Coordinates of C-alpha atoms and ligand atoms in Angstrom, one line a residue:
X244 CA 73.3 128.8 102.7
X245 CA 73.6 131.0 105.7
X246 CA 75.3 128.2 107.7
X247 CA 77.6 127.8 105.0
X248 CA 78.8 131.2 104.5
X249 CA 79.2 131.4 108.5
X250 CA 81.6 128.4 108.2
X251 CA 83.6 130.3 106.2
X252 CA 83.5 133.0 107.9
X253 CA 84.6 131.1 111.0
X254 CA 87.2 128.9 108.6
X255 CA 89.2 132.7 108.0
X256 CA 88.9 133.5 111.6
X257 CA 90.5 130.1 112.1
X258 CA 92.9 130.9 109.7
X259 CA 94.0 134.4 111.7
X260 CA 93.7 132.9 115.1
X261 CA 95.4 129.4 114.5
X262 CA 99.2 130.9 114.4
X263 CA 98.6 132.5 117.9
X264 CA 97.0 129.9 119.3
X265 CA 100.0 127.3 118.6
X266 CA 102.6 130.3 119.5
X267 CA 100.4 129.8 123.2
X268 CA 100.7 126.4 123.2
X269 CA 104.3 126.2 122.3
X270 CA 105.4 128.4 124.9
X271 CA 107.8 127.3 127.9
X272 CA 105.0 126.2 130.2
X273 CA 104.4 123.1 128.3
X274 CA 108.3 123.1 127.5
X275 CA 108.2 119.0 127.9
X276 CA 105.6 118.6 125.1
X277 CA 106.8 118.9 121.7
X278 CA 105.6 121.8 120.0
X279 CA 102.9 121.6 117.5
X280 CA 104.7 120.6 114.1
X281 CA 102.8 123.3 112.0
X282 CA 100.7 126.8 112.9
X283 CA 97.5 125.3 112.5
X284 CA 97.8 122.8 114.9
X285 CA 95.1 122.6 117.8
X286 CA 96.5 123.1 121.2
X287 CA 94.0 119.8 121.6
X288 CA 96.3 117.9 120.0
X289 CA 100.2 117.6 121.5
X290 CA 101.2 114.3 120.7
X291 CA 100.7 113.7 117.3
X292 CA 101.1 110.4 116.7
X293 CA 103.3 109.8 113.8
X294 CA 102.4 107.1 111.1
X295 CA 105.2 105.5 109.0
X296 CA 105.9 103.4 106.2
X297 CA 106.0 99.7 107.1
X298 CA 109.4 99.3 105.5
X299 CA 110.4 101.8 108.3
X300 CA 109.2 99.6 111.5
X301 CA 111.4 97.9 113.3
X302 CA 110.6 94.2 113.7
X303 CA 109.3 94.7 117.0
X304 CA 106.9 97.8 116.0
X305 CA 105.3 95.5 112.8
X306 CA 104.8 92.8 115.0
X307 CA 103.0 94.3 117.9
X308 CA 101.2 96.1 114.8
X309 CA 100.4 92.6 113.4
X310 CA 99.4 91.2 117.3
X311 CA 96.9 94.2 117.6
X312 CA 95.4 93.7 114.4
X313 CA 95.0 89.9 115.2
X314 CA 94.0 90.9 118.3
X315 CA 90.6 92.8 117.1
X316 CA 90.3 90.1 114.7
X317 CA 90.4 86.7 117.6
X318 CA 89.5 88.4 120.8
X319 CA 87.1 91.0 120.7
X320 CA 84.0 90.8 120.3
X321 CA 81.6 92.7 117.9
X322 CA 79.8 95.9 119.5
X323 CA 76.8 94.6 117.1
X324 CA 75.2 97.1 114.4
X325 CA 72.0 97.3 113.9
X326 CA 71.8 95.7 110.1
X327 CA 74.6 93.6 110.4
X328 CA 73.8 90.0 111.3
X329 CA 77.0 88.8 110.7
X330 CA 79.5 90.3 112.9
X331 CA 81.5 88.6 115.4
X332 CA 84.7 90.0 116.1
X333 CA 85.4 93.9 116.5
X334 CA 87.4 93.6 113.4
X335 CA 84.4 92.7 111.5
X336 CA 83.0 96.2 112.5
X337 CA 84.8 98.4 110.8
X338 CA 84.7 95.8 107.6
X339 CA 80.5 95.6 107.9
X340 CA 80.4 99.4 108.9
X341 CA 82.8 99.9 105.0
X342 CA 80.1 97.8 103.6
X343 CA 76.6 99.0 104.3
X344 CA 78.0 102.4 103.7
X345 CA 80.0 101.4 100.0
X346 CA 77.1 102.5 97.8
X347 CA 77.4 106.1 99.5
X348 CA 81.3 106.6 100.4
X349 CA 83.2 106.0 96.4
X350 CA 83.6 108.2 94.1
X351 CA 81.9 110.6 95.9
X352 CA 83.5 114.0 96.9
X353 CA 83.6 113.0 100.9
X354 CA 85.5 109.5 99.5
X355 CA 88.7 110.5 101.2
X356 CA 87.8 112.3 104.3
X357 CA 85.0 109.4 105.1
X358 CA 88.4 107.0 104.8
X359 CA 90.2 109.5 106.8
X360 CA 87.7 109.1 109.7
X361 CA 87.6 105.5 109.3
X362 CA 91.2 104.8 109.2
X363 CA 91.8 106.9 112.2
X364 CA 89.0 105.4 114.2
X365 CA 90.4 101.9 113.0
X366 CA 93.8 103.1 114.7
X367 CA 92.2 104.5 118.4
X368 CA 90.5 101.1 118.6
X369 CA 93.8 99.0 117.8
X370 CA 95.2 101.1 120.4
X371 CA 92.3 101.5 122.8
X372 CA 91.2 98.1 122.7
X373 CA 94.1 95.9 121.9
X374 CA 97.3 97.9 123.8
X375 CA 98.7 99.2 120.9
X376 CA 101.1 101.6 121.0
X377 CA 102.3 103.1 118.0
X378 CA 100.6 104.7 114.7
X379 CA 98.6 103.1 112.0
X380 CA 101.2 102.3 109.4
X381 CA 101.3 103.2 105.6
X382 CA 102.4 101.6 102.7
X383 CA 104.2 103.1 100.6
X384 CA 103.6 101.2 97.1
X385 CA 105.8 103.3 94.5
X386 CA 108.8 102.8 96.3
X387 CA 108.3 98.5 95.9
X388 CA 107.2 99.1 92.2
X389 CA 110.4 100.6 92.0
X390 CA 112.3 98.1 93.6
X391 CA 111.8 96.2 90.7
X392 CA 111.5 92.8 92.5
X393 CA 108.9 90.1 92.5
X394 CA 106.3 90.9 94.8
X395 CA 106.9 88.3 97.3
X396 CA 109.5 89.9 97.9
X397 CA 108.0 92.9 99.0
X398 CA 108.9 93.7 102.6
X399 CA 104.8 94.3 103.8
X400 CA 104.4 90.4 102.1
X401 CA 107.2 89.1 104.6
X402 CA 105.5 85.9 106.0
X403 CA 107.2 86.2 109.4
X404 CA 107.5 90.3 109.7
X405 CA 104.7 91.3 107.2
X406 CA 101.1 90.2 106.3
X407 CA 101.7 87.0 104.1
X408 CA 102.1 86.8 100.3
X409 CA 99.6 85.8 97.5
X410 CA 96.9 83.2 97.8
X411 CA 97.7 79.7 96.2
X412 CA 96.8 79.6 92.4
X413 CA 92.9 78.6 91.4
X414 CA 90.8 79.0 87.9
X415 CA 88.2 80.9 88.3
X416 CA 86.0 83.5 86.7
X417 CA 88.2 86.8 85.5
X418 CA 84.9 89.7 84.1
X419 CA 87.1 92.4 84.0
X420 CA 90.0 90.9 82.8
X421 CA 93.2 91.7 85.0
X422 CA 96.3 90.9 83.4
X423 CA 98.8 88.0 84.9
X424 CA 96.2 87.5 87.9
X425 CA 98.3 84.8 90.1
X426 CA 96.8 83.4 92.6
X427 CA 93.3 84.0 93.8
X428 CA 93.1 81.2 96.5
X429 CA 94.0 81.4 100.6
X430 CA 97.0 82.8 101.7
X431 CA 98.7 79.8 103.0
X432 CA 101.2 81.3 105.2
X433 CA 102.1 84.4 107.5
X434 CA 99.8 86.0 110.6
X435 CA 96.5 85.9 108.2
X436 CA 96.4 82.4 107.4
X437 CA 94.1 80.2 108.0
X438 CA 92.7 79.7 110.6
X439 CA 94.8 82.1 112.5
X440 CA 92.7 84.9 110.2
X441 CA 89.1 84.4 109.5
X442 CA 87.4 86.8 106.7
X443 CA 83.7 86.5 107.9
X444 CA 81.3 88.8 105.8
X445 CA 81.0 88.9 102.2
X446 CA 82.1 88.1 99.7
X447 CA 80.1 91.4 97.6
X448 CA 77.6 93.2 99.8
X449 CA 76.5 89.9 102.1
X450 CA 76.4 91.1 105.8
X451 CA 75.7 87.5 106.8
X452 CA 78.6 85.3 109.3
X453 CA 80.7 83.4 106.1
X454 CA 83.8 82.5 108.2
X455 CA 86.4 82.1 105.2
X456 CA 90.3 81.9 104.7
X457 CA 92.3 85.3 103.4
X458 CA 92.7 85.7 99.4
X459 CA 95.0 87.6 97.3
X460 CA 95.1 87.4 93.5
X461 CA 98.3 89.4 92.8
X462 CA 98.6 91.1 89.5
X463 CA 102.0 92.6 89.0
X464 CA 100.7 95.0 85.9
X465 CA 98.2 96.7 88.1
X466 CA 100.7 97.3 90.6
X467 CA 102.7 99.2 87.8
X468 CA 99.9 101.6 88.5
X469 CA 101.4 103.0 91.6
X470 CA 104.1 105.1 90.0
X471 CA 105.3 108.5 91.4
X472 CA 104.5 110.4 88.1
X473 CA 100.6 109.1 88.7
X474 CA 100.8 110.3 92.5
X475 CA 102.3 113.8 91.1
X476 CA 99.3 113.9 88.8
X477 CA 97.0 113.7 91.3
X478 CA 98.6 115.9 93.8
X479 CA 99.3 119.0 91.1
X480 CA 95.7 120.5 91.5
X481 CA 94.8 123.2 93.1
X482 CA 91.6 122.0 93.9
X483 CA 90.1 119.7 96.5
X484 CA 87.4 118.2 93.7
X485 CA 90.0 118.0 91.2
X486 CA 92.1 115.9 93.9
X487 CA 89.7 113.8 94.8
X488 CA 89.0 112.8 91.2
X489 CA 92.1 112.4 89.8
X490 CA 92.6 109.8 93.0
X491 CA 89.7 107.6 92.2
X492 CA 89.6 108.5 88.4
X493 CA 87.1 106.4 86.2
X494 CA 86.2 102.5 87.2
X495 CA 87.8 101.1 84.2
X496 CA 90.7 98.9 84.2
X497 CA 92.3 100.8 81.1
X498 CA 92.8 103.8 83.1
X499 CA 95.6 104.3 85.7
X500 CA 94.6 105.4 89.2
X501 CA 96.2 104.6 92.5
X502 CA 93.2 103.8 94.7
X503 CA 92.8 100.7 91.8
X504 CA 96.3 99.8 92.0
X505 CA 96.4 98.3 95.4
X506 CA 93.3 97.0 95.3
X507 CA 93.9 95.1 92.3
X508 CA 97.3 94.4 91.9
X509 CA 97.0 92.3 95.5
X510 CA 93.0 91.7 95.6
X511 CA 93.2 90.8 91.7
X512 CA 89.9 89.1 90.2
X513 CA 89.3 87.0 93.2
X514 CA 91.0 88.2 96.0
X515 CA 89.6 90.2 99.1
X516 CA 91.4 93.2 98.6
X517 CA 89.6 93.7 94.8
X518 CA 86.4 93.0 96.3
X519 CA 85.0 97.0 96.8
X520 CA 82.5 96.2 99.4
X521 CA 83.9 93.4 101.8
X522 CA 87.9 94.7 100.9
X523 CA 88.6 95.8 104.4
X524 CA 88.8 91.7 105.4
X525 CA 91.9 92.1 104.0
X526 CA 94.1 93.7 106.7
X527 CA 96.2 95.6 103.8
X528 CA 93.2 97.4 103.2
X529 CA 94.0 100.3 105.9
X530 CA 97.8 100.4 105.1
X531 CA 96.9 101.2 101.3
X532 CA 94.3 103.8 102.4
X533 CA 96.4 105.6 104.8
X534 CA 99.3 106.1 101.9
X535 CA 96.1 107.7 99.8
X536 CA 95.4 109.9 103.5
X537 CA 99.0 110.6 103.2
X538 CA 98.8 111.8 99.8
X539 CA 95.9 114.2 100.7
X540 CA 97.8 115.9 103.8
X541 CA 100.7 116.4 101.4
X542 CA 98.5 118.5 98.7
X543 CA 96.9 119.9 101.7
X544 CA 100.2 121.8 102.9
X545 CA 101.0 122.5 100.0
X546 CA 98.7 125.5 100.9
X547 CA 97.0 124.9 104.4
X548 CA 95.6 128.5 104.8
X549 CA 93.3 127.4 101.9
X550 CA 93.1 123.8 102.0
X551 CA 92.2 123.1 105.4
X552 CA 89.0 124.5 104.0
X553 CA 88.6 123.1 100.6
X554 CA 86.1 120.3 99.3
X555 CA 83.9 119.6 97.0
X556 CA 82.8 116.8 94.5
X557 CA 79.9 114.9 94.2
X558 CA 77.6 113.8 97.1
X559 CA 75.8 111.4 95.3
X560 CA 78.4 108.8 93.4
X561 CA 79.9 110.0 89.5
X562 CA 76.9 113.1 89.9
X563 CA 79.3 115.6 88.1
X564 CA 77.0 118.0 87.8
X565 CA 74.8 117.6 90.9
X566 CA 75.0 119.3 94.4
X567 CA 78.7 118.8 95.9
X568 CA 80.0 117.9 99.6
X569 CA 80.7 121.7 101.6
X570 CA 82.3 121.7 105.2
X571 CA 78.9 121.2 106.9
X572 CA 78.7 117.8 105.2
X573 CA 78.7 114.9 108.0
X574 CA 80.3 111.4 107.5
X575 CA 79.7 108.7 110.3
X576 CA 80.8 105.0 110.9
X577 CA 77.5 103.9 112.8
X578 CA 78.2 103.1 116.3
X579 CA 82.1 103.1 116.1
X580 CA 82.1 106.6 116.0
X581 CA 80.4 110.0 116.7
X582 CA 79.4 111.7 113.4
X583 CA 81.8 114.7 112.2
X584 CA 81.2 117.3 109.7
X585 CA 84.1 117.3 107.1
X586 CA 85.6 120.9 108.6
X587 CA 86.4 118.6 111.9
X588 CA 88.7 116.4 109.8
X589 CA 90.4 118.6 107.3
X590 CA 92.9 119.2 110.2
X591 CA 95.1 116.2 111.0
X592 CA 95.7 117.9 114.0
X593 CA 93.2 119.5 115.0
X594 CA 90.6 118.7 117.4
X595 CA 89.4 115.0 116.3
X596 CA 92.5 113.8 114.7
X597 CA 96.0 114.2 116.2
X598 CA 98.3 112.4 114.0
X599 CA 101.5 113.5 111.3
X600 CA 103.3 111.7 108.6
X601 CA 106.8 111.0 108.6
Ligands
NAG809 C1 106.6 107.2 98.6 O1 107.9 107.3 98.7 C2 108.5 108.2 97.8 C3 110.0 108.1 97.9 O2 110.4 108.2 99.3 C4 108.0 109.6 98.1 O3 108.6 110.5 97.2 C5 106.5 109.6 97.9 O4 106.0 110.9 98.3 C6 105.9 108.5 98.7 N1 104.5 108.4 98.2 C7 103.4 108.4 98.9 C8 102.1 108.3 98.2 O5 103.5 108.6 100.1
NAG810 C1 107.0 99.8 88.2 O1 107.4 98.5 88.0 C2 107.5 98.1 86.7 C3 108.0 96.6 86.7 O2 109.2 96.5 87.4 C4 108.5 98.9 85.8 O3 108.4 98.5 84.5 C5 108.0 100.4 86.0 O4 108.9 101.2 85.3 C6 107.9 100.8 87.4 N1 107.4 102.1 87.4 C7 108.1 103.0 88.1 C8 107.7 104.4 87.8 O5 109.0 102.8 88.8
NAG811 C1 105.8 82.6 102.1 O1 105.2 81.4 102.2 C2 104.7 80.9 100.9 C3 104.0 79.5 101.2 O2 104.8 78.6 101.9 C4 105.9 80.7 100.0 O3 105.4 80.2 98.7 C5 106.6 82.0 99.8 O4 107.7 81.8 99.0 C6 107.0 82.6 101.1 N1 107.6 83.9 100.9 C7 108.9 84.2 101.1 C8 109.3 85.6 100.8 O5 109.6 83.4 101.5
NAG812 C1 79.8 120.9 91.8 O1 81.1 121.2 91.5 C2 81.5 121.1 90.1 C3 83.0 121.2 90.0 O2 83.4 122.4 90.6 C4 80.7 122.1 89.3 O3 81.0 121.9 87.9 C5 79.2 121.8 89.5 O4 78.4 122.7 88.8 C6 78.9 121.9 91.0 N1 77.5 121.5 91.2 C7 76.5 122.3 91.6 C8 75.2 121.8 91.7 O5 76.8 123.5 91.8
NAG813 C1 74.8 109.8 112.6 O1 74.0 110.3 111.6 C2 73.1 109.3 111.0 C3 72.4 109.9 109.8 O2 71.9 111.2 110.0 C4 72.1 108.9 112.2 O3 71.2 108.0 111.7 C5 72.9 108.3 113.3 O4 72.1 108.0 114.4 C6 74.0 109.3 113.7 N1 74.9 108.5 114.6 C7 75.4 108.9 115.7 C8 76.4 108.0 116.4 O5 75.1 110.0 116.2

């Protein structure tokens, strides 16, 4: 308790000191950075880098986005975890690292922020490892629903400039029963074909190497999901727990949330992306997450002086009632990452993270 009640203490000290501290580090002496974009900003953190939509990257940006992504996926080899047999690649990290630590990190308060962490660890390494240059992009999925096309169509399903389309049509087994699933096979064309793109742990919780092609098992209904009247829902909360609920919601297919709706409406019954353990093999995975990330900063400064400090939920999955994440709370990613406490990643600018949304 102490060490909680200190963290607040130092949270409204933060709060107080933040403004002047930006004012400092926007004065003319460092005239040819640009200034920090709000008053909470660290002066750590100058150069935000700023993460788009993919509909907004130029065909050069998605495909040295594409070539880094690739890159971690051919060239690099795995740092090897402790645990995780099957890793080759240093792609395969960060998908065995979202596997061994599934049962703890959904629908659990920390759900977010752990994918926070990830995401933006996922993005130094692109950039650290394979030359990348620019921001992890997002994808923004209410503005294709809207579009009213087919989703081939969809610009981040472009098989030159995106990340392929659906997987070929297969039978197969359909438990929870996802309307108009469509495909379900390997993506047959685009940068994550086969065997350009290998998927190589899974499927479920299997850590073992199971080299395997791509699927997607589109289902246009779920993707009728991502509506902006469901992302106002979740965002019109005031707090943090209520959020992070609201995001995730229940794990039934009969009620509407937008984590579920780009997993399933690409991943489908037998696709990657609908597969809650070995998901990240589908490269997708991080652009739907960082739209959810986006969503979060946009509650968050909504009110910042209160929100850079608010969480809570459940630390042990759906335990409504039981003890719920605080500040101190740590989140980790094995060896990809040093561990954080949640008050080091509230801030997308602040001393860990640097990055903004356009
Ligand atoms: C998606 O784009 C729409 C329209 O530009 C915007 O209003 C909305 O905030 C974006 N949604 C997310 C989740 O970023
Ligand atoms: C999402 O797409 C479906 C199918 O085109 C459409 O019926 C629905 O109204 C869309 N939702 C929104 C909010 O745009
Ligand atoms: C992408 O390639 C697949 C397989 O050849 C094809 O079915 C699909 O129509 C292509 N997508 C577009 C948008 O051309
Ligand atoms: C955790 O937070 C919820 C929602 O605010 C609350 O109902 C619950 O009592 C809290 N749990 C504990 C153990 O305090
Ligand atoms: C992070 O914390 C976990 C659990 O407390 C611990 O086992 C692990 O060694 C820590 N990792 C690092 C990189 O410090």
């Amino acid at each position: 308790m102490a060490s909680v009640s200190r963290l607040v203490r130092f949270a409204v000290l933060f709060a107080i000191l933040g403004p002047l501290v930006s004012f400092i580090s926007a004065s003319p002496t460092h005239g040819k950075h640009p200034s920090p974009k709000y008053p909470f900003a660290s002066p750590k953190c100058r150069r935000p880098l700023i993460r788009k939509d993919w509909r907004a990257l130029s065909t050069s940006e998605k495909k040295s986005y594409i070539a880094a992504v690739q890159c971690l996926g051919n060239k690099k080899k795995a740092r090897s975890i402790s645990g995780i047999p099957g890793l080759k690649t240093r792609y395969d990290d960060f998908q065995g690292i979202h596997s061994v630590q599934t049962p703890n990190i959904h629908w659990v308060g920390h759900f977010m922020l752990w994918h926070r962490y990830y995401i933006a660890t996922y993005e130094k390494t692109l950039r650290e490892v394979c030359g990348y240059r620019g921001a992890q992009p997002y994808w923004n999925w209410t503005v294709d629903n809207n579009s009213g096309k087919d989703m081939s169509q969809w610009p981040i399903f472009n098989n030159q400039t995106g990340f392929g389309g659906n997987g070929v049509y297969v039978d197969g087994e359909n438990p929870f029963g996802i309307p108009e699933r469509s495909g379900g096979g390997c993506v047959p064309k685009g940068p994550f074909a086969w065997p350009k793109w290998s998927v190589n742990l899974g499927p479920g919780d299997s850590l073992a190497y199971n080299p395997r092609c791509l699927t997607r098992d589109f289902s246009r209904p779920m993707m009728k999901w991502a509506t902006p009247a469901l992302v106002n829902w979740v965002l019109d909360v005031n707090k943090y727990s209520d959020f992070a609920y609201r995001l995730e919601n229940v794990p039934v297919f009969t009620v509407p949330n937008v984590h579920g709706a780009g997993h399933f409406g690409v991943g489908g019954a037998l696709g990657a992306l609908g597969d809650v353990y070995a998901s990240p093999g589908d490269p997708i995975f991080y652009l739907h997450h960082t739209t959810m990330d986006r969503m979060l900063w946009t509650w968050q400064k909504r009110n910042l002086p209160a929100r850079l400090y608010d969480v809570g939920g459940p630390i042990v999955p759906f335990d409504y009632t039981g003890p719920n994440i605080t500040l101190s709370f740590k989140v980790g990613l094995g060896k990809l990452a040093p561990n954080v406490t949640l008050a080091q990643i509230m801030n997308l600018q602040g001393d860990i993270l640097c990055y903004d949304y356009e």
